[in-house]
CSV table of C-alpha atoms in Angstrom, one decimal:
chain,number,residue,atom,x,y,z
A,11,MET,CA,0.0,-0.1,0.0
A,12,ALA,CA,1.4,3.4,-0.8
A,13,ASP,CA,2.2,5.4,2.1
A,14,GLU,CA,1.8,8.7,0.4
A,15,ALA,CA,-1.8,8.0,-0.8
A,16,PRO,CA,-3.6,9.9,2.0
A,17,PHE,CA,-1.4,12.9,1.4
A,18,GLN,CA,-2.0,12.7,-2.3
A,19,PHE,CA,-5.8,12.2,-2.1
A,20,LEU,CA,-6.0,15.1,0.5
A,21,HIS,CA,-3.9,17.3,-1.9
A,22,ASN,CA,-6.2,16.6,-4.8
A,23,GLU,CA,-9.4,17.4,-2.8
A,24,LEU,CA,-7.7,20.6,-1.8
A,25,ILE,CA,-7.2,21.5,-5.4
A,26,GLN,CA,-10.7,20.6,-6.1
A,27,TYR,CA,-12.0,22.5,-3.3
A,28,ILE,CA,-10.0,25.7,-4.0
A,29,SER,CA,-11.1,25.5,-7.9
A,30,LYS,CA,-14.8,25.0,-7.0
A,31,SER,CA,-15.2,27.6,-4.2
A,32,THR,CA,-14.1,30.4,-6.4
A,33,GLU,CA,-16.9,31.9,-8.4
A,34,ASN,CA,-15.1,32.3,-11.6
A,35,PRO,CA,-12.4,29.8,-11.9
A,36,GLU,CA,-11.2,31.1,-15.3
A,37,THR,CA,-10.3,34.5,-14.1
A,38,GLU,CA,-9.1,33.6,-10.7
A,39,HIS,CA,-6.8,30.7,-11.8
A,40,GLY,CA,-3.8,32.8,-10.8
A,41,ARG,CA,-5.1,33.7,-7.4
A,42,ASN,CA,-6.0,30.1,-6.7
A,43,ILE,CA,-2.3,29.1,-7.7
A,44,THR,CA,-1.1,31.6,-5.3
A,45,LYS,CA,-3.3,30.3,-2.5
A,46,LEU,CA,-1.9,26.8,-3.2
A,47,GLU,CA,1.6,28.1,-3.1
A,48,ASN,CA,1.1,29.8,0.1
A,49,MET,CA,-0.4,26.8,1.9
A,50,GLY,CA,2.6,24.7,0.5
A,51,PHE,CA,4.8,27.4,1.9
A,52,ARG,CA,3.5,27.0,5.6
A,53,VAL,CA,3.4,23.1,5.3
A,54,GLY,CA,7.1,23.4,4.0
A,55,GLN,CA,8.0,25.5,6.9
A,56,GLY,CA,6.5,23.3,9.5
A,57,LEU,CA,8.0,20.1,8.0
A,58,ILE,CA,11.5,21.4,7.7
A,59,GLU,CA,11.3,22.7,11.3
A,60,ARG,CA,10.2,19.2,12.5
A,61,MET,CA,12.8,17.4,10.3
A,62,THR,CA,15.8,19.6,11.1
A,63,LYS,CA,15.5,19.9,14.8
A,64,ASP,CA,18.1,17.3,15.7
A,65,THR,CA,20.4,17.6,12.5
A,66,ALA,CA,23.6,19.3,12.5
A,67,ARG,CA,24.0,22.7,10.9
A,68,PHE,CA,24.3,22.8,7.0
A,69,LYS,CA,27.6,23.8,5.9
A,70,ASP,CA,26.5,25.6,2.7
A,71,GLU,CA,23.7,26.1,0.3
A,72,LEU,CA,24.4,23.0,-1.7
A,73,ASP,CA,24.3,21.0,1.5
A,74,VAL,CA,20.9,22.5,2.1
A,75,MET,CA,19.7,21.6,-1.4
A,76,LYS,CA,20.9,18.0,-0.9
A,77,PHE,CA,18.9,17.7,2.3
A,78,ILE,CA,15.8,19.0,0.3
A,79,CYS,CA,16.4,16.4,-2.4
A,80,LYS,CA,16.8,13.6,-0.2
A,81,ASP,CA,15.2,13.8,3.2
A,82,PHE,CA,12.7,16.3,2.5
A,83,TRP,CA,11.4,15.0,-0.8
A,84,THR,CA,11.5,11.4,0.7
A,85,CYS,CA,9.3,12.6,3.6
A,86,VAL,CA,6.8,13.9,1.4
A,87,PHE,CA,6.9,11.9,-1.7
A,88,LYS,CA,8.5,8.8,-0.5
A,89,LYS,CA,11.3,8.9,-3.2
A,90,GLN,CA,14.3,11.0,-3.6
A,91,ILE,CA,14.8,13.6,-6.3
A,92,ASP,CA,16.3,11.9,-9.4
A,93,ASN,CA,18.6,14.5,-10.6
A,94,LEU,CA,20.0,17.6,-9.1
A,95,ARG,CA,21.9,20.2,-11.3
A,96,THR,CA,23.3,23.5,-10.3
A,97,ASN,CA,25.3,26.5,-12.0
A,98,HIS,CA,26.9,26.9,-8.8
A,99,GLN,CA,25.8,30.5,-8.8
A,100,GLY,CA,22.6,29.9,-7.0
A,101,ILE,CA,20.5,28.3,-9.4
A,102,TYR,CA,19.3,24.6,-8.8
A,103,VAL,CA,17.4,22.3,-11.0
A,104,LEU,CA,15.7,19.5,-9.2
A,105,GLN,CA,14.3,16.7,-11.4
A,106,ASP,CA,11.7,14.2,-10.3
A,107,ASN,CA,11.1,11.7,-13.1
A,108,LYS,CA,7.9,10.2,-11.3
A,109,PHE,CA,6.3,13.1,-9.4
A,110,ARG,CA,3.6,11.6,-7.3
A,111,LEU,CA,1.1,14.5,-7.4
A,112,LEU,CA,0.9,14.2,-11.1
A,113,SER,CA,1.0,10.4,-11.5
A,114,GLN,CA,-2.8,10.3,-11.2
A,115,LEU,CA,-3.3,12.4,-14.4
A,116,SER,CA,-3.3,10.6,-17.8
A,117,ALA,CA,-0.1,10.5,-19.5
A,118,GLY,CA,0.6,12.6,-22.6
A,119,LYS,CA,0.1,16.2,-23.3
A,120,GLN,CA,-3.8,16.3,-23.0
A,121,TYR,CA,-3.9,17.6,-19.4
A,122,LEU,CA,-0.5,19.4,-19.3
A,123,GLU,CA,-2.5,22.7,-19.0
A,124,LEU,CA,-3.8,21.4,-15.7
A,125,ALA,CA,-0.3,20.9,-14.3
A,126,PRO,CA,0.4,24.3,-12.8
A,127,LYS,CA,-2.4,23.8,-10.1
A,128,TYR,CA,-0.9,20.4,-9.2
A,129,LEU,CA,2.5,22.0,-8.8
A,130,ALA,CA,2.0,25.1,-7.0
A,131,PHE,CA,1.7,23.5,-3.7
A,132,THR,CA,5.0,21.6,-4.1
A,133,CYS,CA,6.7,24.9,-5.2
A,134,GLY,CA,5.5,26.5,-2.1
A,135,LEU,CA,6.7,23.5,-0.1
A,136,VAL,CA,10.1,23.8,-1.2
A,137,ARG,CA,10.2,27.4,-1.0
A,138,GLY,CA,8.9,27.2,2.7
A,139,GLY,CA,11.3,24.5,3.6
A,140,LEU,CA,14.2,26.6,2.1
A,141,SER,CA,12.9,29.7,3.9
A,142,ASN,CA,13.1,28.1,7.2
A,143,LEU,CA,16.7,27.0,6.5
A,144,GLY,CA,17.6,30.6,5.8
A,145,VAL,CA,17.6,30.5,2.0
A,146,LYS,CA,15.3,33.0,0.2
A,147,SER,CA,14.3,31.4,-3.0
A,148,ILE,CA,12.2,31.6,-6.0
A,149,VAL,CA,10.7,28.2,-7.0
A,150,THR,CA,9.0,27.5,-10.1
A,151,ALA,CA,8.1,24.1,-11.7
A,152,GLU,CA,7.9,22.7,-15.3
A,153,VAL,CA,6.6,19.7,-16.8
A,154,SER,CA,7.4,18.2,-20.1
A,155,ILE,CA,5.3,15.1,-20.2
A,156,MET,CA,2.9,13.7,-17.5
A,157,PRO,CA,4.6,10.9,-15.2
A,158,ALA,CA,1.7,8.5,-15.4
A,159,SER,CA,1.7,5.9,-12.8
A,160,LYS,CA,1.9,3.0,-15.3
A,161,ASP,CA,4.4,2.4,-17.8
A,162,PRO,CA,7.5,2.8,-15.6
A,163,ASP,CA,9.9,1.9,-18.4
A,164,SER,CA,9.4,5.4,-20.1
A,165,HIS,CA,9.8,7.5,-17.0
A,166,PHE,CA,12.9,9.1,-18.3
A,167,ARG,CA,11.0,11.4,-20.6
A,168,ARG,CA,8.8,12.5,-17.8
A,169,LYS,CA,10.2,15.2,-15.7
A,170,ILE,CA,9.6,17.9,-13.5
A,171,GLN,CA,12.1,20.6,-12.8
A,172,GLN,CA,12.2,22.8,-10.1
A,173,SER,CA,14.7,25.5,-9.8
A,174,SER,CA,15.4,27.5,-6.7
A,175,MET,CA,17.7,30.5,-6.6
A,176,ASN,CA,18.8,33.1,-4.0
A,177,SER,CA,16.5,36.1,-4.4
A,178,THR,CA,18.8,39.1,-5.2
A,179,ALA,CA,17.7,42.5,-6.4
A,180,ALA,CA,18.3,41.4,-10.0
A,181,GLU,CA,16.1,38.4,-9.8
A,182,GLN,CA,13.3,40.0,-8.1
A,183,SER,CA,12.0,41.0,-11.4
A,184,LEU,CA,11.7,37.6,-12.4
A,185,ALA,CA,9.6,36.7,-9.4
A,186,THR,CA,7.1,39.6,-10.3
A,187,ASP,CA,7.0,38.3,-13.9
A,188,HIS,CA,6.4,34.8,-12.6
A,189,TYR,CA,3.3,35.9,-10.7
A,190,HIS,CA,2.2,38.2,-13.4
A,191,HIS,CA,2.1,35.2,-15.8
A,192,ALA,CA,0.6,33.0,-13.2
A,193,LEU,CA,-2.2,35.3,-13.0
A,194,ASN,CA,-3.0,35.1,-16.8
A,195,PRO,CA,-4.3,31.4,-17.3
A,196,ASN,CA,-3.9,31.5,-21.1
A,197,CYS,CA,-0.1,32.1,-20.7
A,198,ASP,CA,2.7,29.8,-19.7
A,199,PRO,CA,3.3,30.7,-16.2
A,200,TRP,CA,7.1,30.2,-16.2
A,201,PRO,CA,8.4,31.1,-19.5
A,202,GLN,CA,11.5,32.9,-18.1
A,203,MET,CA,12.4,30.1,-16.0
A,204,LYS,CA,12.5,27.7,-18.8
A,205,SER,CA,14.7,30.0,-21.0
A,206,LEU,CA,16.8,30.7,-18.2
A,207,GLN,CA,17.3,27.0,-17.5
A,208,ASP,CA,18.0,26.1,-21.0
A,209,SER,CA,20.5,29.2,-21.5
A,210,LEU,CA,22.4,28.3,-18.4
A,211,PRO,CA,25.3,26.0,-18.1
A,212,LEU,CA,24.3,23.5,-15.3
A,213,SER,CA,26.4,20.8,-13.9
A,214,THR,CA,25.1,17.7,-12.2
A,215,VAL,CA,25.6,17.4,-8.6
A,216,THR,CA,26.6,13.8,-7.4
A,217,SER,CA,26.1,13.2,-3.6
B,3,MET,CA,10.9,11.4,11.0
B,4,ALA,CA,7.2,10.9,11.4
B,5,ASP,CA,5.7,9.6,8.2
B,6,GLU,CA,2.3,11.2,8.6
B,7,ALA,CA,3.6,14.7,9.1
B,8,PRO,CA,2.9,16.0,5.5
B,9,PHE,CA,-0.6,14.7,5.8
B,10,GLN,CA,-1.0,16.3,9.2
B,11,PHE,CA,0.3,19.6,8.2
B,12,LEU,CA,-1.6,19.6,5.0
B,13,HIS,CA,-4.9,18.8,6.9
B,14,ASN,CA,-4.0,21.7,9.4
B,15,GLU,CA,-3.8,24.0,6.4
B,16,LEU,CA,-6.8,22.9,4.9
B,17,ILE,CA,-8.8,23.5,8.2
B,18,GLN,CA,-7.3,27.0,8.4
B,19,TYR,CA,-8.1,27.7,4.8
B,20,ILE,CA,-11.8,26.6,5.2
B,21,SER,CA,-12.1,28.7,8.3
B,22,LYS,CA,-10.5,31.8,6.9
B,23,SER,CA,-12.1,31.6,3.6
B,24,THR,CA,-15.8,32.0,5.2
B,25,GLU,CA,-16.9,35.4,5.8
B,26,ASN,CA,-18.4,34.8,9.0
B,27,PRO,CA,-16.7,31.8,10.7
B,28,GLU,CA,-19.1,31.8,13.8
B,29,THR,CA,-22.3,31.4,12.0
B,30,GLU,CA,-20.7,29.1,9.3
B,31,HIS,CA,-18.9,26.7,11.6
B,32,GLY,CA,-21.4,24.0,10.8
B,33,ARG,CA,-21.0,24.3,7.2
B,34,ASN,CA,-17.3,24.3,7.4
B,35,ILE,CA,-17.7,21.1,9.4
B,36,THR,CA,-19.8,19.6,6.6
B,37,LYS,CA,-17.4,20.6,3.9
B,38,LEU,CA,-14.4,18.9,5.7
B,39,GLU,CA,-16.5,15.9,6.4
B,40,ASN,CA,-17.2,15.6,2.5
B,41,MET,CA,-13.8,16.0,1.6
B,42,GLY,CA,-12.9,13.3,4.1
B,43,PHE,CA,-15.6,11.2,2.5
B,44,ARG,CA,-14.0,11.4,-0.9
B,45,VAL,CA,-10.6,10.7,0.3
B,46,GLY,CA,-11.8,7.5,2.1
B,47,GLN,CA,-13.5,6.4,-1.0
B,48,GLY,CA,-10.3,6.8,-3.0
B,49,LEU,CA,-8.1,5.4,-0.3
B,50,ILE,CA,-10.3,2.2,0.2
B,51,GLU,CA,-10.6,1.6,-3.5
B,52,ARG,CA,-6.9,1.6,-3.8
B,53,MET,CA,-6.3,-0.5,-0.7
B,54,THR,CA,-8.8,-3.3,-1.5
B,55,LYS,CA,-8.1,-3.9,-5.1
B,56,ASP,CA,-6.4,-7.1,-4.4
B,57,THR,CA,-7.9,-8.1,-1.1
B,58,ALA,CA,-10.4,-11.0,-0.7
B,59,ARG,CA,-14.0,-10.2,-0.2
B,60,PHE,CA,-15.0,-9.5,3.5
B,61,LYS,CA,-17.1,-12.1,5.0
B,62,ASP,CA,-19.1,-9.8,7.3
B,63,GLU,CA,-19.5,-6.2,8.6
B,64,LEU,CA,-17.3,-6.9,11.6
B,65,ASP,CA,-14.6,-8.2,9.1
B,66,VAL,CA,-15.0,-4.8,7.4
B,67,MET,CA,-14.7,-2.8,10.6
B,68,LYS,CA,-11.4,-4.8,11.5
B,69,PHE,CA,-10.0,-3.9,8.1
B,70,ILE,CA,-10.8,-0.1,9.0
B,71,CYS,CA,-9.3,-0.5,12.3
B,72,LYS,CA,-6.1,-2.1,11.2
B,73,ASP,CA,-5.1,-1.5,7.5
B,74,PHE,CA,-7.1,1.8,6.8
B,75,TRP,CA,-6.1,3.4,10.0
B,76,THR,CA,-2.5,2.4,9.7
B,77,CYS,CA,-2.5,3.8,6.1
B,78,VAL,CA,-3.6,7.2,7.4
B,79,PHE,CA,-2.4,7.6,10.8
B,80,LYS,CA,0.6,5.0,10.9
B,81,LYS,CA,-1.1,3.3,13.9
B,82,GLN,CA,-4.0,1.0,14.5
B,83,ILE,CA,-7.2,1.6,16.5
B,84,ASP,CA,-6.5,0.8,20.1
B,85,ASN,CA,-9.9,-0.5,20.9
B,86,LEU,CA,-12.9,-1.7,19.0
B,87,ARG,CA,-16.1,-2.4,20.6
B,88,THR,CA,-19.5,-3.3,19.3
B,89,ASN,CA,-22.9,-4.2,20.5
B,90,HIS,CA,-23.2,-6.7,17.4
B,91,GLN,CA,-26.3,-4.8,16.2
B,92,GLY,CA,-24.6,-2.3,13.8
B,93,ILE,CA,-23.0,0.0,16.5
B,94,TYR,CA,-19.2,0.1,16.4
B,95,VAL,CA,-17.0,2.2,18.7
B,96,LEU,CA,-13.4,2.7,17.5
B,97,GLN,CA,-11.0,4.2,20.1
B,98,ASP,CA,-7.7,5.8,19.3
B,99,ASN,CA,-5.8,6.9,22.4
B,100,LYS,CA,-3.4,9.0,20.5
B,101,PHE,CA,-5.1,10.5,17.6
B,102,ARG,CA,-2.6,12.3,15.4
B,103,LEU,CA,-4.7,15.0,14.0
B,104,LEU,CA,-5.2,16.3,17.5
B,105,SER,CA,-1.8,15.6,19.0
B,106,GLN,CA,-0.6,19.1,17.9
B,107,LEU,CA,-3.1,20.8,20.1
B,108,SER,CA,-2.5,21.5,23.7
B,109,ALA,CA,-3.4,18.9,26.2
B,110,GLY,CA,-6.3,19.4,28.7
B,111,LYS,CA,-9.7,20.9,28.1
B,112,GLN,CA,-8.7,24.3,26.9
B,113,TYR,CA,-9.1,23.7,23.1
B,114,LEU,CA,-11.6,21.0,23.3
B,115,GLU,CA,-14.2,23.2,21.6
B,116,LEU,CA,-11.9,23.3,18.5
B,117,ALA,CA,-12.0,19.4,18.3
B,118,PRO,CA,-15.1,19.1,15.9
B,119,LYS,CA,-13.3,20.8,13.1
B,120,TYR,CA,-10.2,18.6,13.5
B,121,LEU,CA,-12.5,15.4,13.7
B,122,ALA,CA,-14.8,16.2,10.8
B,123,PHE,CA,-12.4,15.2,8.0
B,124,THR,CA,-11.7,11.8,9.7
B,125,CYS,CA,-15.3,11.1,10.3
B,126,GLY,CA,-15.9,11.5,6.5
B,127,LEU,CA,-12.8,9.5,5.9
B,128,VAL,CA,-14.3,6.5,7.7
B,129,ARG,CA,-17.7,7.1,6.2
B,130,GLY,CA,-16.3,7.2,2.6
B,131,GLY,CA,-14.3,4.0,3.3
B,132,LEU,CA,-17.2,2.1,4.6
B,133,SER,CA,-19.4,3.5,1.8
B,134,ASN,CA,-17.2,2.1,-1.0
B,135,LEU,CA,-17.2,-1.3,1.0
B,136,GLY,CA,-21.2,-1.3,0.7
B,137,VAL,CA,-21.6,-0.2,4.5
B,138,LYS,CA,-23.8,2.9,4.8
B,139,SER,CA,-23.0,4.4,8.0
B,140,ILE,CA,-23.2,7.5,10.4
B,141,VAL,CA,-19.9,8.3,11.8
B,142,THR,CA,-19.5,10.6,14.8
B,143,ALA,CA,-16.5,11.6,17.0
B,144,GLU,CA,-16.2,12.3,20.6
B,145,VAL,CA,-13.1,13.6,22.5
B,146,SER,CA,-12.8,13.6,26.2
B,147,ILE,CA,-9.2,14.9,26.7
B,148,MET,CA,-6.9,16.2,24.0
B,149,PRO,CA,-4.1,13.4,23.1
B,150,ALA,CA,-1.1,15.7,23.3
B,151,SER,CA,1.9,14.3,21.6
B,152,LYS,CA,4.1,14.3,24.7
B,153,ASP,CA,3.4,12.5,28.0
B,154,PRO,CA,2.8,9.0,26.5
B,155,ASP,CA,2.4,7.5,29.9
B,156,SER,CA,-1.0,8.7,30.4
B,157,HIS,CA,-2.4,8.1,26.9
B,158,PHE,CA,-5.0,5.8,28.3
B,159,ARG,CA,-7.0,8.7,29.5
B,160,ARG,CA,-7.1,10.3,26.0
B,161,LYS,CA,-9.4,8.8,23.6
B,162,ILE,CA,-11.5,9.4,20.5
B,163,GLN,CA,-14.4,7.4,19.9
B,164,GLN,CA,-16.0,6.9,16.6
B,165,SER,CA,-19.1,4.9,16.2
B,166,SER,CA,-20.5,3.8,12.8
B,167,MET,CA,-23.7,2.1,12.4
B,168,ASN,CA,-26.0,0.9,9.6
B,169,SER,CA,-28.1,3.6,8.5
B,170,THR,CA,-31.8,2.2,8.7
B,171,ALA,CA,-35.0,4.2,8.7
B,172,ALA,CA,-35.1,4.3,12.4
B,173,GLU,CA,-31.7,5.7,12.5
B,174,GLN,CA,-32.1,8.2,9.8
B,175,SER,CA,-33.5,10.7,12.3
B,176,LEU,CA,-30.3,10.5,14.3
B,177,ALA,CA,-28.4,11.5,11.2
B,178,THR,CA,-30.6,14.5,10.6
B,179,ASP,CA,-30.3,15.6,14.1
B,180,HIS,CA,-26.4,15.1,13.9
B,181,TYR,CA,-26.3,17.7,11.1
B,182,HIS,CA,-28.8,20.0,12.7
B,183,HIS,CA,-26.7,20.1,15.7
B,184,ALA,CA,-23.5,20.4,13.7
B,185,LEU,CA,-24.9,23.5,12.1
B,186,ASN,CA,-25.4,25.2,15.4
B,187,PRO,CA,-21.9,26.1,16.7
B,188,ASN,CA,-23.1,26.7,20.4
B,189,CYS,CA,-24.3,23.2,20.6
B,190,ASP,CA,-22.6,19.9,21.2
B,191,PRO,CA,-22.6,18.5,17.8
B,192,TRP,CA,-23.2,14.9,18.8
B,193,PRO,CA,-25.3,14.6,22.0
B,194,GLN,CA,-27.3,11.7,20.8
B,195,MET,CA,-24.4,9.7,19.9
B,196,LYS,CA,-22.8,10.1,23.4
B,197,SER,CA,-25.8,9.1,25.2
B,198,LEU,CA,-26.4,6.2,22.7
B,199,GLN,CA,-23.0,5.0,23.4
B,200,ASP,CA,-23.3,5.2,27.1
B,201,SER,CA,-26.5,3.5,27.3
B,202,LEU,CA,-25.7,0.6,25.1
B,203,PRO,CA,-24.1,-2.6,26.2
B,204,LEU,CA,-21.0,-2.8,24.0
B,205,SER,CA,-18.6,-5.8,24.0
B,206,THR,CA,-14.9,-5.6,23.1
B,207,VAL,CA,-13.8,-7.2,19.8
B,208,THR,CA,-10.6,-9.3,19.9
B,209,SER,CA,-8.9,-9.8,16.6
């Protein structure tokens, strides 16, 4: 029996509830995303506080990110992040090839437009966790293909990338743009991040 | 690291969100309880469907209740129900001496009035689970003392009781009363159930 099932089902209910409780889901899409992100943020804060109460101090930011990829991710999703890359300048790309909160949606590109609301909570989760470890960050998500729960052979094509970076003055505009785009449902919420990731030289981190 | 923490934190956020999103929390208390109960119902349905897809058919209602007490409860709360009693006429009392969704509240009677909103989801959870196993039920909860997370020695005094019964015509009025009372925040939501439990001869079920 999958241990994360109660969390997964509750998460789905939450999304349904928030979507349905708004009078005009189309126009309030962005606001709902923000609500979910904020809830994730507080859950992330609480979780990391509980998880790190007996751990040693982290030696640097990369150490924090490794903790997020291993312990934190395992606590919530019962698996580790599959791949962590960084440009060693504050940008981290975390890749989960079989992201549990999306695995109940059909594979393929059919429901790709629904993905943002299934990712917002997790973005907040990571941001909240990092925040309580003293790392201010902007966390965004990207899905190329849905990680359906069956067909494990082809999981490599299915990925979620989350990148977190230190929030400096120069990057603040990105954050603003991100929310601006998130508020427009017809528009890709994270175009900057995509291009940013594509254009940056990222190296893979091995434990 | 506690496995159920993400679920617990998400559950707390959900309660906060529902409480805050209503304009008048005082008067809409009962409606919020119902919302939480309904969400629990759907989560329970989903969970039981996933958990029982490969199990043998249950031989009777008691068998179903045992499954709820052991597998279902363990899946959600990472522990079994501590005590199951029944009158063998369709009433079951499930007692959890250390109910996880309340253990983050302070011990004592100070926050006892907040308990209903922390119990509604779980009532729905059990009702949904039973419903998908073909048992129509009315599930109510009762707390005497908060099961605080510390002080494990005195856990015996702390209990939650949940009773589920077949919904027959005679009992339908109970259900109506139950919701009626739940809608009035100044009133004990489950007075009938309490007295019903106290007045009934219940025997303890051993595995």
